[in-house]
Short mmCIF file of C-alpha atoms (C1' of nucleotides) in Angstrom, two decimals:
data_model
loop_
_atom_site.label_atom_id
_atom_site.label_comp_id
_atom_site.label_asym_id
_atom_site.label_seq_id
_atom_site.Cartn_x
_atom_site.Cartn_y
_atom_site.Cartn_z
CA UNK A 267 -19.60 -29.14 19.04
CA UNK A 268 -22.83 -27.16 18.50
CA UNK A 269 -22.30 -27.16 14.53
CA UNK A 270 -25.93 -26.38 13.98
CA UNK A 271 -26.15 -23.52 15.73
CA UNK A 272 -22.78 -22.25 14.64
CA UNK A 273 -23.65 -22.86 11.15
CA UNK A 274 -23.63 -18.92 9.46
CA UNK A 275 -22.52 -17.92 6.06
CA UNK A 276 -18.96 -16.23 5.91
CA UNK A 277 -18.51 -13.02 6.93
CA UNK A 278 -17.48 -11.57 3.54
CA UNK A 279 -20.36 -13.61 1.76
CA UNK A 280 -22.78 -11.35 4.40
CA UNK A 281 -20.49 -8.08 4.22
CA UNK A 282 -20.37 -7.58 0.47
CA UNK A 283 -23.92 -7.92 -1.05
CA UNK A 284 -25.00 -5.95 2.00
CA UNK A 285 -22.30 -3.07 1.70
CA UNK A 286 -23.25 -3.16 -2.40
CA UNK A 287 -26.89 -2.87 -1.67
CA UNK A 288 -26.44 0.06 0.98
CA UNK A 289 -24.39 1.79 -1.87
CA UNK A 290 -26.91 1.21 -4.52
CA UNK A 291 -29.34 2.87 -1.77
CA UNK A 292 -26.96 5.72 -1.49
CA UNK A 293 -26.34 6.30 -4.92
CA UNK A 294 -29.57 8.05 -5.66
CA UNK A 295 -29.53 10.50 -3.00
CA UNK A 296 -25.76 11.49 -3.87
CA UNK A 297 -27.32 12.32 -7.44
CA UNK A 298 -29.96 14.01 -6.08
CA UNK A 299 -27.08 16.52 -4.90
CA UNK A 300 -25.67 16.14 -8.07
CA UNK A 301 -22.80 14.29 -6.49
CA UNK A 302 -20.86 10.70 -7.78
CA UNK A 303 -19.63 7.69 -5.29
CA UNK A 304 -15.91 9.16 -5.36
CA UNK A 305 -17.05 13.00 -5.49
CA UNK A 306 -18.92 12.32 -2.06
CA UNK A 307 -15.97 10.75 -0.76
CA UNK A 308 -13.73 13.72 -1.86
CA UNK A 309 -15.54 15.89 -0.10
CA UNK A 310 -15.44 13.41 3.26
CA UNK A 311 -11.93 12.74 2.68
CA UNK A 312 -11.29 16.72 3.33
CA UNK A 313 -12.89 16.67 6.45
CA UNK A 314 -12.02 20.17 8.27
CA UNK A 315 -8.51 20.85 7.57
CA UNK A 316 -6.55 21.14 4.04
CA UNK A 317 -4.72 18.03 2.46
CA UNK A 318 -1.86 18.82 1.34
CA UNK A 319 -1.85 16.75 -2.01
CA UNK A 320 -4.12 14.81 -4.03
CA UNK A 321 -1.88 11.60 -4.17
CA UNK A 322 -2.79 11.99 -0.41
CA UNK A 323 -6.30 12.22 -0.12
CA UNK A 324 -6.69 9.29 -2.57
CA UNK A 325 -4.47 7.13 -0.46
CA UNK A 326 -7.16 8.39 2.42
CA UNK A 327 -9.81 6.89 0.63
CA UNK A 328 -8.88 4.68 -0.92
CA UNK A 329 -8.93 5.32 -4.46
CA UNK A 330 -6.12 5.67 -6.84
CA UNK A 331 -4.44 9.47 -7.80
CA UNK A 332 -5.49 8.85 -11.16
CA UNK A 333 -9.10 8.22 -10.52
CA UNK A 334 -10.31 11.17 -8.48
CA UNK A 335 -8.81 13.66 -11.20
CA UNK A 336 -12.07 13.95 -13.16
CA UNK A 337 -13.92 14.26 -10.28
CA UNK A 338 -11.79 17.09 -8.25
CA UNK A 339 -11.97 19.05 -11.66
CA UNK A 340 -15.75 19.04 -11.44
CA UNK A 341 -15.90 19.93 -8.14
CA UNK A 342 -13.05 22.74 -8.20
CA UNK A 343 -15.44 24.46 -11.75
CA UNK A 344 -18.64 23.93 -8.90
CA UNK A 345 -17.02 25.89 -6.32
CA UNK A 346 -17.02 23.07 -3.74
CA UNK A 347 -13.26 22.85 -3.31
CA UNK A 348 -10.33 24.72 -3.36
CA UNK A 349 -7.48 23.62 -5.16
CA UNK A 350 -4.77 25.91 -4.85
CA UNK A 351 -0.80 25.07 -5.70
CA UNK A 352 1.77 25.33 -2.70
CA UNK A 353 3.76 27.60 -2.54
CA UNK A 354 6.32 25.99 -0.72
CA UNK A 355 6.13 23.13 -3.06
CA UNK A 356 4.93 23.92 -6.60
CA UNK A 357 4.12 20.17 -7.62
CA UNK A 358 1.74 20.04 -4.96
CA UNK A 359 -1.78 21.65 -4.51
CA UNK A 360 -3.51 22.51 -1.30
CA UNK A 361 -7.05 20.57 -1.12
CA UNK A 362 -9.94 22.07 1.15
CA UNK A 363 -13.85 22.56 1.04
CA UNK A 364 -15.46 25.84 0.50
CA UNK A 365 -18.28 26.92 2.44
CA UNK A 366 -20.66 25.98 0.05
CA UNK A 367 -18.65 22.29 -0.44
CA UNK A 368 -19.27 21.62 3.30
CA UNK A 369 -22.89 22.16 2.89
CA UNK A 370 -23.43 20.22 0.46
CA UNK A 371 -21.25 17.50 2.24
CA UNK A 372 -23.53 18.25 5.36
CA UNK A 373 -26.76 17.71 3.64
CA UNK A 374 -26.03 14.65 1.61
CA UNK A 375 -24.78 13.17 4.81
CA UNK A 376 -27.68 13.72 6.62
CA UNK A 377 -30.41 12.44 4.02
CA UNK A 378 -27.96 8.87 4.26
CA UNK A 379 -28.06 9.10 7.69
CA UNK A 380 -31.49 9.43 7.37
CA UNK A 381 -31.88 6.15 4.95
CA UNK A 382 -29.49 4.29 7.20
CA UNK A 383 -31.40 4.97 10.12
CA UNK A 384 -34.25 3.25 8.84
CA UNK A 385 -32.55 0.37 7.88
CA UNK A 386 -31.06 -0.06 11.37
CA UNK A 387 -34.15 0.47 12.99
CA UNK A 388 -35.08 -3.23 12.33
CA UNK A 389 -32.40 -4.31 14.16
CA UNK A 390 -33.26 -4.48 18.51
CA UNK A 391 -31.71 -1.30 20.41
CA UNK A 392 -28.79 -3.04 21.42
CA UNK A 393 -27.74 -5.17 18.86
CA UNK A 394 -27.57 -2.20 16.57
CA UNK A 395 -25.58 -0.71 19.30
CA UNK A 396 -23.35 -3.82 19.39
CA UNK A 397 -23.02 -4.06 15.63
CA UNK A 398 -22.02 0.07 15.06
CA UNK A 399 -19.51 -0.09 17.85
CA UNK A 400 -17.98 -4.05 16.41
CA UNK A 401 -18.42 -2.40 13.02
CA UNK A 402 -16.27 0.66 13.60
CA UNK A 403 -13.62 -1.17 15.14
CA UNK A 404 -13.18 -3.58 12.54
CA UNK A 405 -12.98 -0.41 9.75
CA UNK A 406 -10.91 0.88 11.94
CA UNK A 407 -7.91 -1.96 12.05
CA UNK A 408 -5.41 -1.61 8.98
CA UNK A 409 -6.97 -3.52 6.34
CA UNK A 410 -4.45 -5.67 5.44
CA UNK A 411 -4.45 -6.76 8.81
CA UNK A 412 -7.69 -8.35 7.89
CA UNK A 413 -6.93 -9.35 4.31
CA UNK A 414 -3.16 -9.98 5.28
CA UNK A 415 -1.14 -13.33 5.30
CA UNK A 416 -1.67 -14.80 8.29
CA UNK A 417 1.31 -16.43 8.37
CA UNK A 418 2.99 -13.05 9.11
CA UNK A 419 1.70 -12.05 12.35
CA UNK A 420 1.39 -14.64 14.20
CA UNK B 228 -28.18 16.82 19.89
CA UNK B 229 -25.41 14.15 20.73
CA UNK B 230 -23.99 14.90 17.43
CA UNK B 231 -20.61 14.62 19.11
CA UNK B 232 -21.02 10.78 20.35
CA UNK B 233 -23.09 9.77 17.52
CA UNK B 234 -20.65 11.06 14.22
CA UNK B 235 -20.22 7.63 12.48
CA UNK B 236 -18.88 7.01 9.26
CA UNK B 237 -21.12 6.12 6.48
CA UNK B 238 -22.31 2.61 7.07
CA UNK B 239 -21.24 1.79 3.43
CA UNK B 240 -17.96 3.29 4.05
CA UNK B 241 -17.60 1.07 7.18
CA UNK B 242 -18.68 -1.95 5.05
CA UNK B 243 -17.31 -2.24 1.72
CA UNK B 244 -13.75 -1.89 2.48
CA UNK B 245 -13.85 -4.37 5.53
CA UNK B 246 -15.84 -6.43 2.76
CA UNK B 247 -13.45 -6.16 0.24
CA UNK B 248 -11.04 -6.69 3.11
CA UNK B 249 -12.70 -10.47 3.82
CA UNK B 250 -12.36 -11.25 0.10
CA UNK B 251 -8.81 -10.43 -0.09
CA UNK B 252 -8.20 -12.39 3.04
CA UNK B 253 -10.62 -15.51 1.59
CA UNK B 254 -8.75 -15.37 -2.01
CA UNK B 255 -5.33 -17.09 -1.17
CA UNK B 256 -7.06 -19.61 1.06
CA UNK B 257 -9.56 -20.34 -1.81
CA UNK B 258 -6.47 -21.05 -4.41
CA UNK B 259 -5.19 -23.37 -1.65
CA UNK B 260 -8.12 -25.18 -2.56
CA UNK B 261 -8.03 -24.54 -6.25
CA UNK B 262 -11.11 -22.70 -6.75
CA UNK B 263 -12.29 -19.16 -7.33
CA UNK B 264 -14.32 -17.04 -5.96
CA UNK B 265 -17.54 -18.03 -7.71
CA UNK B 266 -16.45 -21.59 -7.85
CA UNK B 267 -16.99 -21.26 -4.08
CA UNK B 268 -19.70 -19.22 -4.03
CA UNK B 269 -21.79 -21.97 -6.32
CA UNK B 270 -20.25 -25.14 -4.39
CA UNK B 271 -22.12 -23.28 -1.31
CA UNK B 272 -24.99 -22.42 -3.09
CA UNK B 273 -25.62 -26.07 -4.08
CA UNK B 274 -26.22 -26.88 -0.45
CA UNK B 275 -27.57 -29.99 -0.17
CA UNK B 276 -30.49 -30.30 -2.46
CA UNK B 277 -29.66 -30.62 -6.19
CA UNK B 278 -30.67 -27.34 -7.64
CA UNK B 279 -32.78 -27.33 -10.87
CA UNK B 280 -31.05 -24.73 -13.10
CA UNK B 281 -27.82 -22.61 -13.53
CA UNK B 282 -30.15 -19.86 -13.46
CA UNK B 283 -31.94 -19.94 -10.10
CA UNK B 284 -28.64 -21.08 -9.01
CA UNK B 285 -26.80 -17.99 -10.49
CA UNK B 286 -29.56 -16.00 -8.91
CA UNK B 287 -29.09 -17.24 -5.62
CA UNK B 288 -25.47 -16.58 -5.25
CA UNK B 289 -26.21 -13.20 -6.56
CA UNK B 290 -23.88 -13.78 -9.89
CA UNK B 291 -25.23 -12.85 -13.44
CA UNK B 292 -26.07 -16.81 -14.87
CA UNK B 293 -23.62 -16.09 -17.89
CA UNK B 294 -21.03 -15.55 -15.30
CA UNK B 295 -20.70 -18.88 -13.58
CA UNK B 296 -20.49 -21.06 -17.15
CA UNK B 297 -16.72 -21.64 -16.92
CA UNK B 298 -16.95 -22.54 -13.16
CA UNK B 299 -19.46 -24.73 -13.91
CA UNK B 300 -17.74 -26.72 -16.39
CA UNK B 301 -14.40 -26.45 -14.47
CA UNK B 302 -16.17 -28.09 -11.15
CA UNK B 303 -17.68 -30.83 -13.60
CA UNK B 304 -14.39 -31.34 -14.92
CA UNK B 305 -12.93 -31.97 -12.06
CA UNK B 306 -15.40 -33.63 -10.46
CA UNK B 307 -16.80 -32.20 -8.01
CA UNK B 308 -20.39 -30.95 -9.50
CA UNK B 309 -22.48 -33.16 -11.75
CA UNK B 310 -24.70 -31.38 -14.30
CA UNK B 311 -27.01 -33.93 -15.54
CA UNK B 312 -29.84 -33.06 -18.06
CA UNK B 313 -33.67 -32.74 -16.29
CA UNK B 314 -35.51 -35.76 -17.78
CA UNK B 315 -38.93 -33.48 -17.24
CA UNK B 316 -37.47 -30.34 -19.40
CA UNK B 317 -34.41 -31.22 -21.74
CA UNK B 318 -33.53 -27.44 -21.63
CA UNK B 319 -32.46 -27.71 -17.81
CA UNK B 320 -29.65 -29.21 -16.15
CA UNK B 321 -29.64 -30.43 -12.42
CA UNK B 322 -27.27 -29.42 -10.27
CA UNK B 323 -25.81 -31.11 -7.42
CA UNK B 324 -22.62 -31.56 -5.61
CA UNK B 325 -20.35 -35.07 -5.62
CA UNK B 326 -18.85 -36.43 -2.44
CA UNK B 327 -15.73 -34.90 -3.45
CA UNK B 328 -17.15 -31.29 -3.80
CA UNK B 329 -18.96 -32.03 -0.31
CA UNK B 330 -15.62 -32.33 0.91
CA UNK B 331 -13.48 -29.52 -0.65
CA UNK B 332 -16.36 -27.10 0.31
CA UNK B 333 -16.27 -27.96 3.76
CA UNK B 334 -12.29 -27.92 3.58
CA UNK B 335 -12.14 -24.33 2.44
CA UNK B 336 -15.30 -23.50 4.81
CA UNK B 337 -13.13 -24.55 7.43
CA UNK B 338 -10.11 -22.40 6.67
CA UNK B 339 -11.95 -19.63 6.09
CA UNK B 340 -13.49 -19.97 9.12
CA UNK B 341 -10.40 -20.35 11.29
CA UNK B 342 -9.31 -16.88 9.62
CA UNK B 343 -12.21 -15.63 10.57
CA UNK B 344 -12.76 -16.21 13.71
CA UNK B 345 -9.37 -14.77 14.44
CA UNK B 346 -10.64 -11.33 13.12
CA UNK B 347 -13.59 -11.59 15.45
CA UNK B 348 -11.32 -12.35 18.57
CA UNK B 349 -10.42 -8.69 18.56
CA UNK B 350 -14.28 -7.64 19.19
CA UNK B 351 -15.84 -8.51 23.25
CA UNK B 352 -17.64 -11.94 23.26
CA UNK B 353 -21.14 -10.13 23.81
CA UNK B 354 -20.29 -7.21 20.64
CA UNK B 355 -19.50 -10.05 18.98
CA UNK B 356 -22.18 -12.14 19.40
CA UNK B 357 -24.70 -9.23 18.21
CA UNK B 358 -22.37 -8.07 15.59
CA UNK B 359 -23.10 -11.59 13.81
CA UNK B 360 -26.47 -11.63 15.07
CA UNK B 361 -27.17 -8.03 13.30
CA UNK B 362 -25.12 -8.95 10.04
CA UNK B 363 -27.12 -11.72 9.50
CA UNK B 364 -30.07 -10.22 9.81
CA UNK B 365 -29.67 -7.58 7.33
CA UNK B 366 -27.70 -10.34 4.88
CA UNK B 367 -31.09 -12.15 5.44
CA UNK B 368 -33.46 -9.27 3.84
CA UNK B 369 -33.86 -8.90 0.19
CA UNK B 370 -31.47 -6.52 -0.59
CA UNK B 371 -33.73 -4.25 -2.23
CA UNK B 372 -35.17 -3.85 0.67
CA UNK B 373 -31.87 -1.69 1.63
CA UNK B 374 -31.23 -0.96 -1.61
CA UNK B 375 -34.98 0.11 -2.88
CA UNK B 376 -36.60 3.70 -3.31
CA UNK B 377 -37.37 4.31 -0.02
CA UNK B 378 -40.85 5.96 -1.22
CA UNK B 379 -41.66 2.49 -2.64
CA UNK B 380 -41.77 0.83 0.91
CA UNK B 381 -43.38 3.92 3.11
"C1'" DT C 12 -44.00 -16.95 -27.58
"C1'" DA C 13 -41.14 -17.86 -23.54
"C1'" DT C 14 -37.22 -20.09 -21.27
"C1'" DT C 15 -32.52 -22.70 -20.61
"C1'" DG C 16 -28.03 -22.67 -21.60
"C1'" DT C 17 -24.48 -20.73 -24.36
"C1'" DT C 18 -21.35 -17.50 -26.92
"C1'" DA C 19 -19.94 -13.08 -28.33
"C1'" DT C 20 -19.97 -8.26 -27.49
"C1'" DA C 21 -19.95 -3.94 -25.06
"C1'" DC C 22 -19.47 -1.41 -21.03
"C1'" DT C 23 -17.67 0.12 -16.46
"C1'" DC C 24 -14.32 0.41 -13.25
"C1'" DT C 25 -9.69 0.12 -11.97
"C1'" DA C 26 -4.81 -0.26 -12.42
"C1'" DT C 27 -0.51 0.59 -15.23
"C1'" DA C 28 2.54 3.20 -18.02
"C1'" DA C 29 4.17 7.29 -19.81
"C1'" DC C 30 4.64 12.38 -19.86
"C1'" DT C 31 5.42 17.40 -17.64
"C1'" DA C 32 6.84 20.23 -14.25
"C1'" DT C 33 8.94 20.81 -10.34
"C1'" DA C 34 12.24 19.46 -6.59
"C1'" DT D 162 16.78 10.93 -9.31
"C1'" DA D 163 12.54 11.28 -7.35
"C1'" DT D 164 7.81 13.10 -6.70
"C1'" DA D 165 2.96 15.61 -7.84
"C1'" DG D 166 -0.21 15.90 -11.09
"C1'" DT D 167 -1.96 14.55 -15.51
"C1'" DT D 168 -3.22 11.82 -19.68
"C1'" DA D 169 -3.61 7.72 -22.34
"C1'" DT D 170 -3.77 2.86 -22.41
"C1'" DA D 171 -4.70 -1.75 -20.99
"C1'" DG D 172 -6.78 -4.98 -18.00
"C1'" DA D 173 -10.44 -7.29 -15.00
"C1'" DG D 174 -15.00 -7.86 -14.02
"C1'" DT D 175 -19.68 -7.35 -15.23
"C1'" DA D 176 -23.70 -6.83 -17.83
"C1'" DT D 177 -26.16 -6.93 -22.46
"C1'" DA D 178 -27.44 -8.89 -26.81
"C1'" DA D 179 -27.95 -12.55 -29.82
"C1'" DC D 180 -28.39 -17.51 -30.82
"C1'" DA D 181 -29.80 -22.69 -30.70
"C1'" DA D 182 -32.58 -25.99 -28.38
"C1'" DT D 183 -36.66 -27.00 -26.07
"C1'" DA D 184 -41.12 -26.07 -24.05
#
DNA sequence: TATTGTTATACTCTATAACTATA
DNA sequence: TATAGTTATAGAGTATAACAATA
C-alpha cells in the first residue's frame, strides 16, 4: 500500500548526519567567542537561576560530572560563572552566570540563530513551522521514551 | 520583537540527542537481526545496483572506508554481500547484495519502521507530514552546505 | 604517480574507578 | 554509609599513516 511513496530513509539515518553537520556549522562561531561544544552548553544549562550542583547541571545536559570539570574551571578563571560552595551543604557549589557570562551566552546564541536561520529559510514558511514545533516536541519527550524498550510501555 | 514566542532551543541541541535517541532505539532491533550499525548502514547503501568500490560505498554512507572492512567481510561471510573482484580494474571489488541480504535488510527496515512510526504517532498527521517532508529535505543537501563557512556560499 | 583495499597506529571522546571532603 | 567534586585510568569510536597490488 503506496510503498513508493512511503519509501524514506529512517529517521535516525536523516537526524544524525544532519544534527553532526549543524554542529560542525556551530563549532566555528562558538570559537569565535572563544567558547567549546560543552562550555556553550554550560552556560545554557544555567539559564537564569543558580544550579545547585554540578552533578546536576551535567545530568541537565547531558554530559557526565566528570566531563564538564575542565571546562567550568575555564570558565570560573574567565569570569563567566560563579562557582561558589554552599553553605548549607559544603560538598556542593552554587553554579550561576555572571553578567559578563550571559553576554557572551547572548551573543553566541544569536550569531547561531543567525546561521540556523539561513538554513531554514530553504525550507517553505510552513513546513519550517511544522518541523520546529514536531521538532520541539519530540526533544521534549524523555529520551528513553524514544530509545526505550518497547516492550515496556505498551 | 516576538522574542518571547520565538525562544527555541538550538536546533543542534533539539537534534542530536533525539538522534542519538533513534540510534539507541534502532540498536537492539538491529542485534535482533544480527548486524551492527554500519552493517546496516552498508546493506542500505548497496541499494539495488551493485556498487563499484568500498570506497564510494564508504563515502556514501558517510563512514571513513577503513571503517566498514570488518562489516564487509562479516556480511560476505555470512552471506549476505558478495564482493567479487572488477574484471576492468583488479584493484576494485563490486559490491552487491544476495537474496538473503535483500531480505534481512528489508526485515530490520521493517522493524525499525514499526518503532518508528510509533514515535511519530505522538506528532498531528499534518506536523507530521511536514516534519518528514522538512527532514528530508535538509538530509537531502550536501551537508556542507549546513555545515560550510557561511562566507563561502554568500 | 595515483588509486583500491588493507593493516597498524594515534587520537578524541566518553565512561568507569578510585580518592577527598563533607554529610 | 552515602554524596559532591575531583583525578586518573580504561574503553569505544574515529581518523591518520603506511603498505602491497594494480592502474
Amino acid at each position: 500500500m503506496a510503498d513508493e511513496q512511503e519509501a524514506r530513509p529512517d529517521l535516525a539515518a536523516m537526524m544524525v548526519p544532519v544534527g553532526r553537520a549543524l554542529v560542525a556549522a556551530e563549532l566555528p562561531i562558538l570559537r569565535e567567542h572563544g567558547l567549546s561544544m560543552w562550555a556553550y552548553a554550560v552556560l545554557l544549562g544555567l539559564k537564569e537561576e543558580p544550579v545547585r550542583t554540578q552533578s546536576a547541571l551535567a545530568k541537565a545536559i547531558g554530559a557526565d560530572k566528570t566531563r564538564i570539570i575542565g571546562d567550568l574551571d575555564d570558565l570560573q578563571e574567565r569570569g563567566l560563572i560563579r562557582r561558589t560552595p554552599d553553605p548549607a551543604d559544603r560538598r556542593a557549589r552554587l553554579l550561576s552566570l555572571t553578567p559578563e557570562g550571559r553576554r557572551l551566552r547572548d551573543a553566541a546564541r544569536a550569531a547561531i540563530r543567525l546561521r540556523e536561520e539561513r538554513l531554514l529559510a530553504r525550507l517553505p514558511a510552513a513546513d519550517r513551522r511544522a518541523f520546529l514545533r514536531a521538532l520541539r516536541t519530540l526533544s521534549e519527550l524523555p529520551l528513553d521514551e524514544i530509545a526505550g524498550d518497547p516492550a515496556a510501555d505498551g
